[in-house]
Coordinates of C-alpha atoms in Angstrom, one line a residue:
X1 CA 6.9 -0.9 5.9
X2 CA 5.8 -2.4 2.4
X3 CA 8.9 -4.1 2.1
X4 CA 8.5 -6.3 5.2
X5 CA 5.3 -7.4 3.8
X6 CA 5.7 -11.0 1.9
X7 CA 2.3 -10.7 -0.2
X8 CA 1.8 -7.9 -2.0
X9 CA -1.4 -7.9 -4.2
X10 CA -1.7 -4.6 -6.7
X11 CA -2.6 -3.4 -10.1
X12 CA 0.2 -1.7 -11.8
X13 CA -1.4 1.7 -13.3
X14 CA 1.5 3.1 -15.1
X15 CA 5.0 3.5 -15.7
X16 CA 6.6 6.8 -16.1
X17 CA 10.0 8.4 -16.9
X18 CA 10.5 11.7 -15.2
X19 CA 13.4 14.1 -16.0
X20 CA 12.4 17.7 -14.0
X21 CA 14.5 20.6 -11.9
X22 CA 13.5 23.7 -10.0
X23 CA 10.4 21.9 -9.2
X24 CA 7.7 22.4 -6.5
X25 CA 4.7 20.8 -6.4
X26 CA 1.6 20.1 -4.3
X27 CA 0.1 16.8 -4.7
X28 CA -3.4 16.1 -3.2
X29 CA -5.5 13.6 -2.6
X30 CA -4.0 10.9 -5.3
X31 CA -6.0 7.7 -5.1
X32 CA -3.0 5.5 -5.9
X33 CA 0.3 4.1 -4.7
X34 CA 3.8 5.2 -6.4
X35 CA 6.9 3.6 -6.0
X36 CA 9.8 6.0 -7.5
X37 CA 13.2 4.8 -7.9
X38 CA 15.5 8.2 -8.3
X39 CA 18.8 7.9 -9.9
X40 CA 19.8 11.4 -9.7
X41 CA 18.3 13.4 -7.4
X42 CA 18.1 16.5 -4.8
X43 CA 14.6 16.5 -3.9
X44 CA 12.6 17.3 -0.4
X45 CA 9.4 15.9 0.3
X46 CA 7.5 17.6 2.9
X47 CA 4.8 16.4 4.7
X48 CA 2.7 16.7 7.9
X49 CA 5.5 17.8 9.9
X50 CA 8.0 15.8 7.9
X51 CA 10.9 16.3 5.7
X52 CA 12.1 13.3 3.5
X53 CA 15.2 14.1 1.6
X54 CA 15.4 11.9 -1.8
X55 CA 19.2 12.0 -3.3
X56 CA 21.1 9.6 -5.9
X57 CA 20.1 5.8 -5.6
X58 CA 17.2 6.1 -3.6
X59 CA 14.0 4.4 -3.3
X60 CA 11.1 6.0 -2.2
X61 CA 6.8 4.8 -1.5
X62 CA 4.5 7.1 -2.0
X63 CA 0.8 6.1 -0.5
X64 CA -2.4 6.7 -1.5
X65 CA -4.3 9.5 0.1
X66 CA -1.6 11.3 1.7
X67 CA -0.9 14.8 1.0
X68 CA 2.7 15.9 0.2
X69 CA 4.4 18.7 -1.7
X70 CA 7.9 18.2 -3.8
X71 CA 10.9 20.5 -3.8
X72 CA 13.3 19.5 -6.1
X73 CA 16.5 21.1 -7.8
X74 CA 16.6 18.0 -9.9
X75 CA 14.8 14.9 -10.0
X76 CA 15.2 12.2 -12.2
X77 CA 13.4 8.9 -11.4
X78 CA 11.4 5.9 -12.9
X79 CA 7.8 5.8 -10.6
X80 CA 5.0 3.2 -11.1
X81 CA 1.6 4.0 -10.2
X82 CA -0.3 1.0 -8.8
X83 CA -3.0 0.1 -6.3
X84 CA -1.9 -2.1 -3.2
X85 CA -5.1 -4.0 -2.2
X86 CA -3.7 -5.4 1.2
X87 CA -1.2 -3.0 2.6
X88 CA -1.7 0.3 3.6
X89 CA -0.2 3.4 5.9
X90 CA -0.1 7.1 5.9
X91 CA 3.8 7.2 6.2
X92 CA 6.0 8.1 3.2
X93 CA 8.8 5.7 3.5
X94 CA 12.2 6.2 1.7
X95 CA 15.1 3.2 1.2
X96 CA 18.9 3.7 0.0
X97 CA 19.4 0.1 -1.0
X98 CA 23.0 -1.5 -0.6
X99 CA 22.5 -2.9 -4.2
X100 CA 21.2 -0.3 -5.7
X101 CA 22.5 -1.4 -9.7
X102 CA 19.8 -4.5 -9.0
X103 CA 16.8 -2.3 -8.3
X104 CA 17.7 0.0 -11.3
X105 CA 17.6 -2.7 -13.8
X106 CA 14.4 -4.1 -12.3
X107 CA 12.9 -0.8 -12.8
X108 CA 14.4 0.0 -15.8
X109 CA 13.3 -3.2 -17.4
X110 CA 10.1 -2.3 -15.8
X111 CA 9.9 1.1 -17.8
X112 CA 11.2 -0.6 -21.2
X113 CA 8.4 -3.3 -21.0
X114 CA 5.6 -0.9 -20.0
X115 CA 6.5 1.6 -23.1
X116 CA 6.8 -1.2 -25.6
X117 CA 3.7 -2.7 -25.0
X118 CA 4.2 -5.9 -26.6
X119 CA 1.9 -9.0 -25.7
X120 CA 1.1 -9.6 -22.1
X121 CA 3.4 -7.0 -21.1
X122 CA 1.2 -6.0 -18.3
X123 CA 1.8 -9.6 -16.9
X124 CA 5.8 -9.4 -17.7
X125 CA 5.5 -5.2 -15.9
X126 CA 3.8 -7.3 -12.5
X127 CA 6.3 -10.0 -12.6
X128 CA 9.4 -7.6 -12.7
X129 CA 7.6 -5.0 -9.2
X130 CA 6.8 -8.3 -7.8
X131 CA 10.7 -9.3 -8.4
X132 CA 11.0 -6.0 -6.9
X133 CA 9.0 -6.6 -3.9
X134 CA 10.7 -10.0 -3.2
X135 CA 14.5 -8.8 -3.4
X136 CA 13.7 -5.5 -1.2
X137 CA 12.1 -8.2 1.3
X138 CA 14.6 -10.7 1.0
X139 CA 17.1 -7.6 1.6
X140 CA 15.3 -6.2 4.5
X141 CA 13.2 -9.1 6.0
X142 CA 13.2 -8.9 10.1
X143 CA 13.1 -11.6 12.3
X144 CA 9.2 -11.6 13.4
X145 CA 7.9 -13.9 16.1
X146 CA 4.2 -13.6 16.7
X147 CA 3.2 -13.7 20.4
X148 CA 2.1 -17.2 21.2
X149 CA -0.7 -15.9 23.5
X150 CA -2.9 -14.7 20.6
X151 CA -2.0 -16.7 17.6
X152 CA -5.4 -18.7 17.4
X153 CA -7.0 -15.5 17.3
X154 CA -5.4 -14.1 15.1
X155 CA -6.3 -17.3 12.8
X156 CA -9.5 -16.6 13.4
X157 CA -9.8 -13.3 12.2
X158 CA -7.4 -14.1 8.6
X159 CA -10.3 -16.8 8.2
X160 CA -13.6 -14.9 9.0
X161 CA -12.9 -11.0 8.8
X162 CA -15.2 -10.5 5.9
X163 CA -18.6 -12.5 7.5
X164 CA -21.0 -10.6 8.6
X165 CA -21.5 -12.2 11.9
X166 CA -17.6 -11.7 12.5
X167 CA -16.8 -10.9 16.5
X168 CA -13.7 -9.1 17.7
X169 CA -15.4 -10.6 21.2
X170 CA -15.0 -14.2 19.5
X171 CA -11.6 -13.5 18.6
X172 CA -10.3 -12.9 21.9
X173 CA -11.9 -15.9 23.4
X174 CA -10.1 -18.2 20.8
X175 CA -7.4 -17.6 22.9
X176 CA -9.0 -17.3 26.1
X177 CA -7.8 -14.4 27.1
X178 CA -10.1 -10.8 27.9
X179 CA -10.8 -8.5 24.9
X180 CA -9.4 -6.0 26.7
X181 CA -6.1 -7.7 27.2
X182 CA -6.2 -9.1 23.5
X183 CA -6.4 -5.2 22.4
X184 CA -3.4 -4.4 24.1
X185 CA -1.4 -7.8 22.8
X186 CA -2.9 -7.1 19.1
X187 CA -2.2 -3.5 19.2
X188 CA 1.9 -4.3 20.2
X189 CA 2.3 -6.7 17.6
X190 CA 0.6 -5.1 14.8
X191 CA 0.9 -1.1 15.8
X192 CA -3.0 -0.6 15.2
X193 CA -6.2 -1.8 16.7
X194 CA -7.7 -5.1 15.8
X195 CA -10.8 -2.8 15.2
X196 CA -9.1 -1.2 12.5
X197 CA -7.1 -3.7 11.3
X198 CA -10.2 -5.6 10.1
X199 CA -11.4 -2.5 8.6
X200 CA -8.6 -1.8 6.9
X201 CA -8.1 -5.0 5.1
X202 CA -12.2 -4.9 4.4
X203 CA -11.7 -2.0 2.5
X204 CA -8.8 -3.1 0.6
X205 CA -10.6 -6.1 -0.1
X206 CA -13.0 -3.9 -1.4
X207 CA -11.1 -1.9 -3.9
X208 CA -10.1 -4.6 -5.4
X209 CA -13.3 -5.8 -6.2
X210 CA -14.8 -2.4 -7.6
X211 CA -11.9 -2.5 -10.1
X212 CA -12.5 -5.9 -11.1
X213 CA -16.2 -5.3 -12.0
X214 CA -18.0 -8.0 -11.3
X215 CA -20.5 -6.5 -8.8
X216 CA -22.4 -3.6 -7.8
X217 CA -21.8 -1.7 -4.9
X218 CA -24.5 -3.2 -3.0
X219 CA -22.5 -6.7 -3.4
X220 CA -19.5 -5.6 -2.5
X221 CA -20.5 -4.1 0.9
X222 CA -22.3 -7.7 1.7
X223 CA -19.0 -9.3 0.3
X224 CA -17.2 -7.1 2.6
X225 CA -18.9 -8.1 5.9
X226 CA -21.3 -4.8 6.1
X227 CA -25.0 -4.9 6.5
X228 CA -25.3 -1.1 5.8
X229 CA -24.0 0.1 2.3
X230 CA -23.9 3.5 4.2
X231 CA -21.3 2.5 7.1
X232 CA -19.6 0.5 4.2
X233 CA -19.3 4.0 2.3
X234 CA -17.8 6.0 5.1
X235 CA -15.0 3.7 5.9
X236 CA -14.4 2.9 2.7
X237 CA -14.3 6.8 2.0
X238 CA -12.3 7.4 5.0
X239 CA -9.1 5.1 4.0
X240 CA -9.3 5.3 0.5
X241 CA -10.2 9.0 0.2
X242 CA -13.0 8.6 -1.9
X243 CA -16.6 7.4 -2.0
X244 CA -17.0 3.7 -3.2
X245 CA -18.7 5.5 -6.5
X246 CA -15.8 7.3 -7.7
X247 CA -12.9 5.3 -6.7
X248 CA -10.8 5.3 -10.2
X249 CA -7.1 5.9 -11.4
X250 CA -6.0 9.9 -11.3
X251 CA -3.0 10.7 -12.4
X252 CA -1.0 13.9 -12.0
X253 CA 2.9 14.7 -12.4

């Protein structure tokens, strides 16, 4: 869950102040993160073959690329809009925080220093979700233990991921062990492949290098560990829901 991460890196979009009722509404293929803090509400969120039900004092994340439609009889709620460079899932998660008063003025100073936009206040708008972030995972943080027999490969792929000449084989023989066996010890203490787990934070990695600027497409797959800017686009397309090209902010209600 993104609260049990303990580095988030993001790019807050926007901050919005929503007041709606007898709402219901498809939202497709958004290309950015929300975070929505409701303080009244009697909303369902369906999804897949989900259903998320959203009520006073609830916190809910809303990730990029997934597909979700709203039902609400009322919803009022203070969302930002950012892009999470190194966390992603295709889960909508929901929290009903013990403190809830704390989150609300976070968020609410959130929304206050967003609309003024005084000097910096993009800075002071990070500071205050990254406040956010570090009370939800001081409030939810779970004991975590990583397994001993595959911690020095695990070292090995946080240091080289993004080389080219990076080796999932190489990995597993840092801690001596068969790649087939270190699949299976990776895959229960992360929940995903190392495969994809590389991928995943190659890609984020990415993203956050297209929005800063500095290089061209080209780059950025080389930067990324990829020898063939058209692999590099797939995957990115595939996670992000986009093409490297026309990855940018789209906003809809």
């Amino acid at each position: 869950m993104i609260f049990e991460q303990d580095t988030i890196v993001f790019q807050i979009l926007d901050v919005l102040d929503f007041d709606q009722s007898d709402v219901k509404k498809y939202n497709f293929k958004r290309n950015f993160d929300a975070l929505s803090l409701r303080y009244e509400a009697d909303t369902i969120i369906e999804y897949k073959d989900k259903q998320l039900h959203f009520t006073d004092n609830s916190i809910g994340f809303f990730p990029s690329d997934v597909d979700y439609t709203r039902i609400a009889n009322h919803d009022k709620m203070i969302v930002v809009h950012f892009k999470a460079f190194n966390y992603h899932t295709n889960k909508i998660e929901s929290f009903f925080p013990v403190d809830y008063k704390k989150y609300r003025s976070l968020f609410e100073k959130m929304l206050d220093c967003w609309n003024k936009k005084d000097i910096s206040y993009k800075h002071e708008a990070a500071s205050l979700l990254n406040l956010i972030f570090s009370e939800f995972y001081k409030d939810n943080k779970k004991t975590y233990i990583h397994n001993s027999k595959i911690d020095s490969s695990i070292i090995y792929i946080e240091e080289n991921y993004l080389k080219k000449d990076f080796s999932l084989q190489l990995a597993a023989e840092k801690s001596y062990i068969s790649d087939t066996y270190f699949r299976k010890l990776f895959r229960q203490e992360f929940g995903i492949s190392p495969k994809q787990y590389v991928i995943n934070h190659r890609i984020k990695y990415a993203a956050s290098l297209i929005i800063a600027g500095y290089y061209s497409l080209q780059e950025i797959s080389e930067l990324c560990g990829y020898s063939d800017y058209k692999h590099f686009s797939v995957e990115f397309k595939k996670i992000i829901g986009v093409s490297p090209s026309k990855y940018t902010y789209k906003f809809e209600e």
